[in-house]
PDB file of C-alpha atoms in Angstrom:
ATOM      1  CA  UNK A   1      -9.123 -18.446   6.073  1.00  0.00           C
ATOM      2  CA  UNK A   2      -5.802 -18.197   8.225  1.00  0.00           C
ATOM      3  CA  UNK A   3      -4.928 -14.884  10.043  1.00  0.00           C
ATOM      4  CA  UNK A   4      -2.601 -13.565  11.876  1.00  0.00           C
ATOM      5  CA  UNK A   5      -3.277 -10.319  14.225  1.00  0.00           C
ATOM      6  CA  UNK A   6       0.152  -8.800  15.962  1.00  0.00           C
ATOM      7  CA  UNK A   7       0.709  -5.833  18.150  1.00  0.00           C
ATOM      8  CA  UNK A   8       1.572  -2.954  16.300  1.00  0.00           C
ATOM      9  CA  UNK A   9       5.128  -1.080  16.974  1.00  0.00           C
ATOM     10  CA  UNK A  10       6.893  -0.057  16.948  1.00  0.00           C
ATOM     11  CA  UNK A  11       8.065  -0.813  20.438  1.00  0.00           C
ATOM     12  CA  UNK A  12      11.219   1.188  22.580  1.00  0.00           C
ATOM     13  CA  UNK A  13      12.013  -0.611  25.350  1.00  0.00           C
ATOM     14  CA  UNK A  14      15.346  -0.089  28.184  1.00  0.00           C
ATOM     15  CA  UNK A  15      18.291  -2.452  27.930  1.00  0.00           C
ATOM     16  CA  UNK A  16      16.577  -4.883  30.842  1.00  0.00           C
ATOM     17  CA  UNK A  17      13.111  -4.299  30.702  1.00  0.00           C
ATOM     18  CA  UNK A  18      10.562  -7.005  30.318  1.00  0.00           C
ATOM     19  CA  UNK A  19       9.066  -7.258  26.301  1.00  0.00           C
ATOM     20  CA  UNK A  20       5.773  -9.063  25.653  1.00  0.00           C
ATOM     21  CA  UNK A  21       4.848  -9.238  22.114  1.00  0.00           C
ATOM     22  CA  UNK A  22       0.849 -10.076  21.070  1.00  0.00           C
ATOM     23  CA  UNK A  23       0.167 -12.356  18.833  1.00  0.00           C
ATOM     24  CA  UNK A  24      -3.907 -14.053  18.413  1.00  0.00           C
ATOM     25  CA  UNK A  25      -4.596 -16.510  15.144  1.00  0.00           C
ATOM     26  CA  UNK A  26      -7.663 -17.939  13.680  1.00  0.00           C
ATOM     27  CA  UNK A  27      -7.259 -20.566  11.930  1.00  0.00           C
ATOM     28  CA  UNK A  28      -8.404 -24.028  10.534  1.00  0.00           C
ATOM     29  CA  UNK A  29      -7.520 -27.235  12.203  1.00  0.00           C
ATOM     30  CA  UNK A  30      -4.560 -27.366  14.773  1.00  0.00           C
ATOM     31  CA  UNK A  31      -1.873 -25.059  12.993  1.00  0.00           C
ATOM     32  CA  UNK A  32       1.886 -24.894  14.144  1.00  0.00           C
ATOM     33  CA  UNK A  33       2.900 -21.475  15.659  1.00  0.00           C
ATOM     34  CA  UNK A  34       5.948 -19.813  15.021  1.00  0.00           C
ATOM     35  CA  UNK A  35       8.208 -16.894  15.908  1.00  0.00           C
ATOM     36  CA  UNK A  36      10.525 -15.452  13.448  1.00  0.00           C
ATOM     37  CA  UNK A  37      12.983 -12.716  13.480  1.00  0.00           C
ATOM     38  CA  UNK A  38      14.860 -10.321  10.859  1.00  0.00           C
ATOM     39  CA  UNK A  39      17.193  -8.611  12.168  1.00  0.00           C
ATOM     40  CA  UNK A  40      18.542  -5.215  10.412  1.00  0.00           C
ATOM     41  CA  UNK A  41      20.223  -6.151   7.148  1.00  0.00           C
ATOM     42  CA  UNK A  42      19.762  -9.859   7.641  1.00  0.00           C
ATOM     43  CA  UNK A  43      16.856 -12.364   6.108  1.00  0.00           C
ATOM     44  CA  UNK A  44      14.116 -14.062   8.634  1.00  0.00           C
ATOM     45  CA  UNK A  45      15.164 -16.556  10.423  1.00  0.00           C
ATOM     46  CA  UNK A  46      12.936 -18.729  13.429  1.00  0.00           C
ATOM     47  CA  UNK A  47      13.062 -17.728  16.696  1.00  0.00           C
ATOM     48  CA  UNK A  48      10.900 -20.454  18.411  1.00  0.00           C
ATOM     49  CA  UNK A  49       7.707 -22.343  17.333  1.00  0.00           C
ATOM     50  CA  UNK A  50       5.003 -24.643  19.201  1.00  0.00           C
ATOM     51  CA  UNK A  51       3.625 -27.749  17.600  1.00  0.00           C
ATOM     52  CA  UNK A  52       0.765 -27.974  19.744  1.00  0.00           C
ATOM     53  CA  UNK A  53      -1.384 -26.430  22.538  1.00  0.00           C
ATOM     54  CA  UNK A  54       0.114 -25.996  25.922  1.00  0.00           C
ATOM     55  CA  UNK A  55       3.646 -26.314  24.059  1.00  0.00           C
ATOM     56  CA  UNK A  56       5.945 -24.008  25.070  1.00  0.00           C
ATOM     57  CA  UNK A  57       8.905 -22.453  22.629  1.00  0.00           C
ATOM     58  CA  UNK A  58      11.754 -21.462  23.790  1.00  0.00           C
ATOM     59  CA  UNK A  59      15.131 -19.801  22.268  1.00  0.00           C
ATOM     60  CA  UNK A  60      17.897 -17.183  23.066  1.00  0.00           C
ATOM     61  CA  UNK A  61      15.619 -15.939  26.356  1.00  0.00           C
ATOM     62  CA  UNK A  62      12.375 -15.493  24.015  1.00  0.00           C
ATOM     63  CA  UNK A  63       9.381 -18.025  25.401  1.00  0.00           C
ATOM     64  CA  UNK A  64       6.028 -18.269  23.598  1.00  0.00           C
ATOM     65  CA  UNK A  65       3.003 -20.629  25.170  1.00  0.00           C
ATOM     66  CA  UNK A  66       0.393 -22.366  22.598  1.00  0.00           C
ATOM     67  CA  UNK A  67      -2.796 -21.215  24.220  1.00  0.00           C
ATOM     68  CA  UNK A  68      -5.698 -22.634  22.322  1.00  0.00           C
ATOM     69  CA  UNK A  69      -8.365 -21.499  24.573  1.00  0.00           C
ATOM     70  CA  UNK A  70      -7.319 -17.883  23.855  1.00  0.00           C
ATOM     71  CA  UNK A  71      -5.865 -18.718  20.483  1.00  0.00           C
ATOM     72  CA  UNK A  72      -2.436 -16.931  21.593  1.00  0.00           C
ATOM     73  CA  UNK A  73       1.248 -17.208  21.425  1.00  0.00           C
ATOM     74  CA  UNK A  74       2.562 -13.897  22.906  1.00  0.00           C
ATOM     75  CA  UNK A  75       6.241 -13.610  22.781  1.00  0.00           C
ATOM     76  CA  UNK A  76       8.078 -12.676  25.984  1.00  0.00           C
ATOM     77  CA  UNK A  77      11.616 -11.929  27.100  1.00  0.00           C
ATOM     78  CA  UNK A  78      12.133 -11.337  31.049  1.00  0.00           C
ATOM     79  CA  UNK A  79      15.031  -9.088  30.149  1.00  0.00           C
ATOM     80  CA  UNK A  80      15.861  -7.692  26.517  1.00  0.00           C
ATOM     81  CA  UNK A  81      19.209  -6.295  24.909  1.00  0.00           C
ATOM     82  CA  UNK A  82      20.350  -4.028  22.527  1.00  0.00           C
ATOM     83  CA  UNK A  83      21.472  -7.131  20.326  1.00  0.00           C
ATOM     84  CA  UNK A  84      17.179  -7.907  20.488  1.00  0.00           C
ATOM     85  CA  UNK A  85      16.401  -4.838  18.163  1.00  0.00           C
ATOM     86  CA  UNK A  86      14.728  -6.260  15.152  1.00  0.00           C
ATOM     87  CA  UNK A  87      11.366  -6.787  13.922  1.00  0.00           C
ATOM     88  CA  UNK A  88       9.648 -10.090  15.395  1.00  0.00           C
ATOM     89  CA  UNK A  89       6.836 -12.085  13.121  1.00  0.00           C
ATOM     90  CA  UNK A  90       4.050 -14.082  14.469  1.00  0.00           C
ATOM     91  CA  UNK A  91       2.858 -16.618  12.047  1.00  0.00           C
ATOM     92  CA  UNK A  92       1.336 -19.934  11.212  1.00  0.00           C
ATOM     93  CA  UNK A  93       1.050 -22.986   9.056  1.00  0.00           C
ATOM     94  CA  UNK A  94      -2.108 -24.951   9.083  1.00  0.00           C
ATOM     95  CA  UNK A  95      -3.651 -27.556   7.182  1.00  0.00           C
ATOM     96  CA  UNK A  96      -0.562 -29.541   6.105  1.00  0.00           C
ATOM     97  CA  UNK A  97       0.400 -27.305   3.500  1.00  0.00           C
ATOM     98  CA  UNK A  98       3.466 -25.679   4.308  1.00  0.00           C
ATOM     99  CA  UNK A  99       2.209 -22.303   3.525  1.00  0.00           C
ATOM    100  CA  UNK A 100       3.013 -20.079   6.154  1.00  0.00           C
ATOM    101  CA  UNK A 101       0.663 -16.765   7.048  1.00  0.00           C
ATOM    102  CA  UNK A 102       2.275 -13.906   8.640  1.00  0.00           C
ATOM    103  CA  UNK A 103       1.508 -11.571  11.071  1.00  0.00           C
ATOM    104  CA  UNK A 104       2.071  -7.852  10.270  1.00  0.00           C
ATOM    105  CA  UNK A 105       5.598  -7.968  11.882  1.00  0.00           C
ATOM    106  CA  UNK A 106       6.683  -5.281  15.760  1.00  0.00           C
ATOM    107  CA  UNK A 107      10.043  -3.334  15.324  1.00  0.00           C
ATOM    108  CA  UNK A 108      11.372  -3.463  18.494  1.00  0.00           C
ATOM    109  CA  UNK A 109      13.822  -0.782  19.681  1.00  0.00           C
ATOM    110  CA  UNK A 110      16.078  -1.370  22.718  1.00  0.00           C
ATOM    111  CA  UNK A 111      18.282   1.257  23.929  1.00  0.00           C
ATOM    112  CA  UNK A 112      20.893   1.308  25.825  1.00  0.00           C
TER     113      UNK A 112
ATOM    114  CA  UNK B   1      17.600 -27.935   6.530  1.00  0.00           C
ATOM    115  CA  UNK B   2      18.364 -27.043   2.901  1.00  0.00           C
ATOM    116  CA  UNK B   3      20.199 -23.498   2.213  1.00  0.00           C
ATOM    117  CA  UNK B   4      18.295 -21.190  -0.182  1.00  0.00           C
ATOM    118  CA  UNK B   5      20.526 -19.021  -2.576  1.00  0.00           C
ATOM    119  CA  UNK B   6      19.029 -16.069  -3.526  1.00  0.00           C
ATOM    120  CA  UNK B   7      19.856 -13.301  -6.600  1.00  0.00           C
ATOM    121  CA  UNK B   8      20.242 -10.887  -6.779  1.00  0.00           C
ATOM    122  CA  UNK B   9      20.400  -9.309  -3.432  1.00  0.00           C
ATOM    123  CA  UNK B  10      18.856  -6.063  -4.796  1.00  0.00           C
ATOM    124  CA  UNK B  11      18.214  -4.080  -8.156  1.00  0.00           C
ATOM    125  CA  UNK B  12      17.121  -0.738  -9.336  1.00  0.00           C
ATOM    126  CA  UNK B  13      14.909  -1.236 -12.559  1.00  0.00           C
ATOM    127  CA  UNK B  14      13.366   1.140 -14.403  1.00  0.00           C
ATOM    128  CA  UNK B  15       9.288   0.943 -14.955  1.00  0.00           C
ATOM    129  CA  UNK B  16       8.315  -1.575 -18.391  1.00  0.00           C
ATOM    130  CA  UNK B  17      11.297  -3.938 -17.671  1.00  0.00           C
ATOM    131  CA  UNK B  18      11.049  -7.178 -15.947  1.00  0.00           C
ATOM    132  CA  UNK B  19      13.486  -8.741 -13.519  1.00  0.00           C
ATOM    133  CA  UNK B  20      13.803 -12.288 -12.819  1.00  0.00           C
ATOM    134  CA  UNK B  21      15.097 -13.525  -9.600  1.00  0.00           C
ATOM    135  CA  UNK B  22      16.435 -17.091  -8.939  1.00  0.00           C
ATOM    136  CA  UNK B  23      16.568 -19.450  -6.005  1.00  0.00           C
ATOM    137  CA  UNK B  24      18.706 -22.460  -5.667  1.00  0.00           C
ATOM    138  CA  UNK B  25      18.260 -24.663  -2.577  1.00  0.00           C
ATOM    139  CA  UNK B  26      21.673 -27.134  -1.891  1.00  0.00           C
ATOM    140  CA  UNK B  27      19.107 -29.793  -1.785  1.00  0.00           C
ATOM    141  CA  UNK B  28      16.590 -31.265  -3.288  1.00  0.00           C
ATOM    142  CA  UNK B  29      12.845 -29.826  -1.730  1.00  0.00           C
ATOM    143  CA  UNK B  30       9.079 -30.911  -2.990  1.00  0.00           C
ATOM    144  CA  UNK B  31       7.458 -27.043  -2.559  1.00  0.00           C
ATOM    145  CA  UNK B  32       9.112 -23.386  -2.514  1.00  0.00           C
ATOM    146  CA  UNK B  33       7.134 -20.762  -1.719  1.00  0.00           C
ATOM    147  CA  UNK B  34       7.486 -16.563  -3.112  1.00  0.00           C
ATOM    148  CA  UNK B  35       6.685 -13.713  -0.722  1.00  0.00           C
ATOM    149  CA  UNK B  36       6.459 -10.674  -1.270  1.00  0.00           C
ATOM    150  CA  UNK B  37       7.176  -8.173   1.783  1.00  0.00           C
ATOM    151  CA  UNK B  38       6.278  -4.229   0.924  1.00  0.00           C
ATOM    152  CA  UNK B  39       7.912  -1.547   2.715  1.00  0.00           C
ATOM    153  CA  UNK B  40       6.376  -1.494   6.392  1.00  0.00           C
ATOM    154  CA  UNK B  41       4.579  -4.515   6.151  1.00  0.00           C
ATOM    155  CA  UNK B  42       4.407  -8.217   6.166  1.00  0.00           C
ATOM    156  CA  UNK B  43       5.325 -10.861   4.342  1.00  0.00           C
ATOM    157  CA  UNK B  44       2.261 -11.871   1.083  1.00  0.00           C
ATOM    158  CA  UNK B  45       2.311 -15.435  -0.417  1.00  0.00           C
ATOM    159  CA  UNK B  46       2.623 -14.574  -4.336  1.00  0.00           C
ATOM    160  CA  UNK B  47       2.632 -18.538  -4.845  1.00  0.00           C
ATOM    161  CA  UNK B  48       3.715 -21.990  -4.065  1.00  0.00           C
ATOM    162  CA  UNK B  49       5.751 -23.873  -7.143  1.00  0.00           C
ATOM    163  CA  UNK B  50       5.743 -27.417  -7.785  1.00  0.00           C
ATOM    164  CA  UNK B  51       8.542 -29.122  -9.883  1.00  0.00           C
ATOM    165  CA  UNK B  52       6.869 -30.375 -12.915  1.00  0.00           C
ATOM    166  CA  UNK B  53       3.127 -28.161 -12.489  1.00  0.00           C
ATOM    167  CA  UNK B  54       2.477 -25.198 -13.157  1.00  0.00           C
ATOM    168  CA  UNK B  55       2.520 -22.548  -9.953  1.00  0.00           C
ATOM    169  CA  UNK B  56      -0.285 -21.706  -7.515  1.00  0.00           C
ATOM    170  CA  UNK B  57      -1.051 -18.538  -7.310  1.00  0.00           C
ATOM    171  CA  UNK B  58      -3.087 -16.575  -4.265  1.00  0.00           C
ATOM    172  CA  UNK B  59      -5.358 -14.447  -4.563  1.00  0.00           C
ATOM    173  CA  UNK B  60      -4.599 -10.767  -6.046  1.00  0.00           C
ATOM    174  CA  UNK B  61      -1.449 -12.393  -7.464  1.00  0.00           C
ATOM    175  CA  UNK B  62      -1.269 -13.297 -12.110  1.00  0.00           C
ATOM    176  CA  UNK B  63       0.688 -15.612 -13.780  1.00  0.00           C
ATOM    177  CA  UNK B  64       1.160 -13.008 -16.203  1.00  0.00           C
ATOM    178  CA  UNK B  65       2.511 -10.465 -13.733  1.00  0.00           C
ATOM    179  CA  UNK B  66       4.432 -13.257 -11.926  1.00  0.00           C
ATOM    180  CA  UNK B  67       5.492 -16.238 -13.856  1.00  0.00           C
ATOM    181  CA  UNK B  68       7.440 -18.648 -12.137  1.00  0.00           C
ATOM    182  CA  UNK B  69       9.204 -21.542 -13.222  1.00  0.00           C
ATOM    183  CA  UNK B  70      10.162 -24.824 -11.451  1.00  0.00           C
ATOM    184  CA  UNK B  71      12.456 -26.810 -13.702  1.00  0.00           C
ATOM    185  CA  UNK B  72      13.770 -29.322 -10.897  1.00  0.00           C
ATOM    186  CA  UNK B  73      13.434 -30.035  -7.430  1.00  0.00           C
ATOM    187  CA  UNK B  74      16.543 -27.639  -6.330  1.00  0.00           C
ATOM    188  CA  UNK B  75      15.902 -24.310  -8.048  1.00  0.00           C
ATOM    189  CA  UNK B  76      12.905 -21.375  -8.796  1.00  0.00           C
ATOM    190  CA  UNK B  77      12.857 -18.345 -10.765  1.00  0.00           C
ATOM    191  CA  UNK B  78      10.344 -15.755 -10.271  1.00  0.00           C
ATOM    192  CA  UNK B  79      10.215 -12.614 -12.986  1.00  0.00           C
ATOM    193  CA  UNK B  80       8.596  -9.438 -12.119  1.00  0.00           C
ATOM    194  CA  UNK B  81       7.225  -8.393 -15.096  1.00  0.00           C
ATOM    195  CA  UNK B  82       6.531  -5.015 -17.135  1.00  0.00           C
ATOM    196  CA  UNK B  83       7.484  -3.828 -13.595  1.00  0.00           C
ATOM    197  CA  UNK B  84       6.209  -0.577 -11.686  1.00  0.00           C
ATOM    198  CA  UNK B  85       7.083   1.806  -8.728  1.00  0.00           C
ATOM    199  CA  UNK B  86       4.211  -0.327  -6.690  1.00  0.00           C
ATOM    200  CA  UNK B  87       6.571  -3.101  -7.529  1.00  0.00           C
ATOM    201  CA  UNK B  88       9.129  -2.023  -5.416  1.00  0.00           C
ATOM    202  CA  UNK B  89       9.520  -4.717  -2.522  1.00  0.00           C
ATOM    203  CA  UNK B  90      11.380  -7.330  -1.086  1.00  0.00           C
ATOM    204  CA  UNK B  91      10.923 -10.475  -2.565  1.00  0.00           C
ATOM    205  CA  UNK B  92      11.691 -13.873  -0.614  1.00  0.00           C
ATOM    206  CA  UNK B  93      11.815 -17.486  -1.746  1.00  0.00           C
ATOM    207  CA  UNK B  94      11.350 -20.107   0.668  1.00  0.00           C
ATOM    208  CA  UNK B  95      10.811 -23.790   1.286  1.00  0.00           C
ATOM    209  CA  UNK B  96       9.476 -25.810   4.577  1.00  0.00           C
ATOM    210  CA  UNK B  97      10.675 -28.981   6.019  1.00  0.00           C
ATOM    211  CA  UNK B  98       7.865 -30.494   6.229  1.00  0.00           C
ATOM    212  CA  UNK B  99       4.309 -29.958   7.583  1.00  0.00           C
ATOM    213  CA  UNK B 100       5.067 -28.035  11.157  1.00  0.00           C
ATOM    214  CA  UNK B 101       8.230 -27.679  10.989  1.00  0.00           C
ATOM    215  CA  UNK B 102      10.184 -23.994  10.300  1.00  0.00           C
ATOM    216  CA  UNK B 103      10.105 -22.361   6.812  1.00  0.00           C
ATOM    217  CA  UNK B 104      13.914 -21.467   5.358  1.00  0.00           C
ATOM    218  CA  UNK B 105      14.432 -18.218   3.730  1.00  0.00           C
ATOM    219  CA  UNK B 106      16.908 -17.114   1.199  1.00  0.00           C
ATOM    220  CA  UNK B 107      17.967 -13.726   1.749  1.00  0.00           C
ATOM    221  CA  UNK B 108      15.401 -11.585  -0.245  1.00  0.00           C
ATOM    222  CA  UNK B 109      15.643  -9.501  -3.224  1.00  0.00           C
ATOM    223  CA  UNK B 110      15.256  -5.814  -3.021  1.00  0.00           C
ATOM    224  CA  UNK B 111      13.653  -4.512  -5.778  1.00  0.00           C
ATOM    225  CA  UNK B 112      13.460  -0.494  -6.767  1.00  0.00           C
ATOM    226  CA  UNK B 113      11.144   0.504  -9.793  1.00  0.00           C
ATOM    227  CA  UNK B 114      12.334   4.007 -10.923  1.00  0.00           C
TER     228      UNK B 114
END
């Protein structure tokens, strides 16, 4: 079946610093990658997704790569803010069914 | 993308009762999806409901613990029944535009068994 492994958090980071976030699938077929967020109080919401391999998704300063070869799509940021404190899930939808699988979800903490 | 109305936002119930929660969706959308998401953890597909057949339910998840109906192609209910403490969780309804594209979420139900 469809899985999703994250990194475990949660991760405290400095206003600035660079973030990387892992994320590896398995999965059946070519499955669409995505990046959501849920921010305190708030529902999820997407924060980038690839339809393909070598696809890159981009949003708000966050970039994730469709790596098939590795079966990756780590989440990066070059420079991360306070406002970036939330918890960040990798996850996938394969096989034309509009199911989505979720990875276990990173808290990220960035202080000032 | 169609908005997803969620209720209620949260509940306190106490253990034996059931609660249903309802989802409307300001247009109309083939599948919706319930998650469950426990404290700490991920999100779990309870099942995927079809307007006009009876829901699909994954694995480790009962009709009779779950029901869920699907009466038209803009609104879901999903009960929590003869409810528990290991009940308490966030439940989310959801619907996707379309294979590949984003899933929308409505705002999630936080449920507290006492």
């Amino acid at each position: 079946g469809n899985s999703v492994t994250q990194m475990e958090g949660p991760v405290t980071l400095s206003e600035e610093a660079f973030l990387t976030i892992n994320c590896t699938y398995t999965a059946t077929g070519y499955p669409s990658l995505f990046w959501y967020v849920q921010y305190p109080g708030e529902g999820l919401q997407l924060l980038l997704k690839a339809t393909k391999a070598d696809d890159k998704g981009s949003n708000k300063g966050f970039e994730a790569t469709y790596r098939k070869e590795t079966t990756s799509f780590h989440l990066e940021k070059g420079s991360v803010q306070v406002s970036d404190s939330a918890v960040y899930f990798c996850a996938l939808e394969a096989g034309g069914y509009q199911k989505v699988t979720f990875g276990t979800g990173t808290k990220l903490q960035v202080i000032p | 993308s169609a908005v997803i109305s969620q209720k209620p936002s949260r509940d306190i119930c106490q253990r034996g009762t059931s609660l249903t929660i309802q989802c409307q969706v300001d247009s109309q959308v083939t599948m919706m999806f319930w998650y469950r998401q426990q404290p700490g953890q991920s999100l779990t597909l309870i099942a995927t409901a079809n307007q006009g057949s009876e829901a699909t339910y994954e694995s480790g998840f009962v009709i009779d613990k779950f029901p869920i109906s699907r009466p038209n192609l803009t609104f879901s209910t999903l009960t929590v029944s003869n409810m528990s403490p290991e009940d308490s969780s966030i439940y989310l309804c959801s619907h996707s535009g379309g294979r590949g594209t984003e899933a929308f979420f409505g705002q999630g139900t936080r449920l507290t068994v006492v």
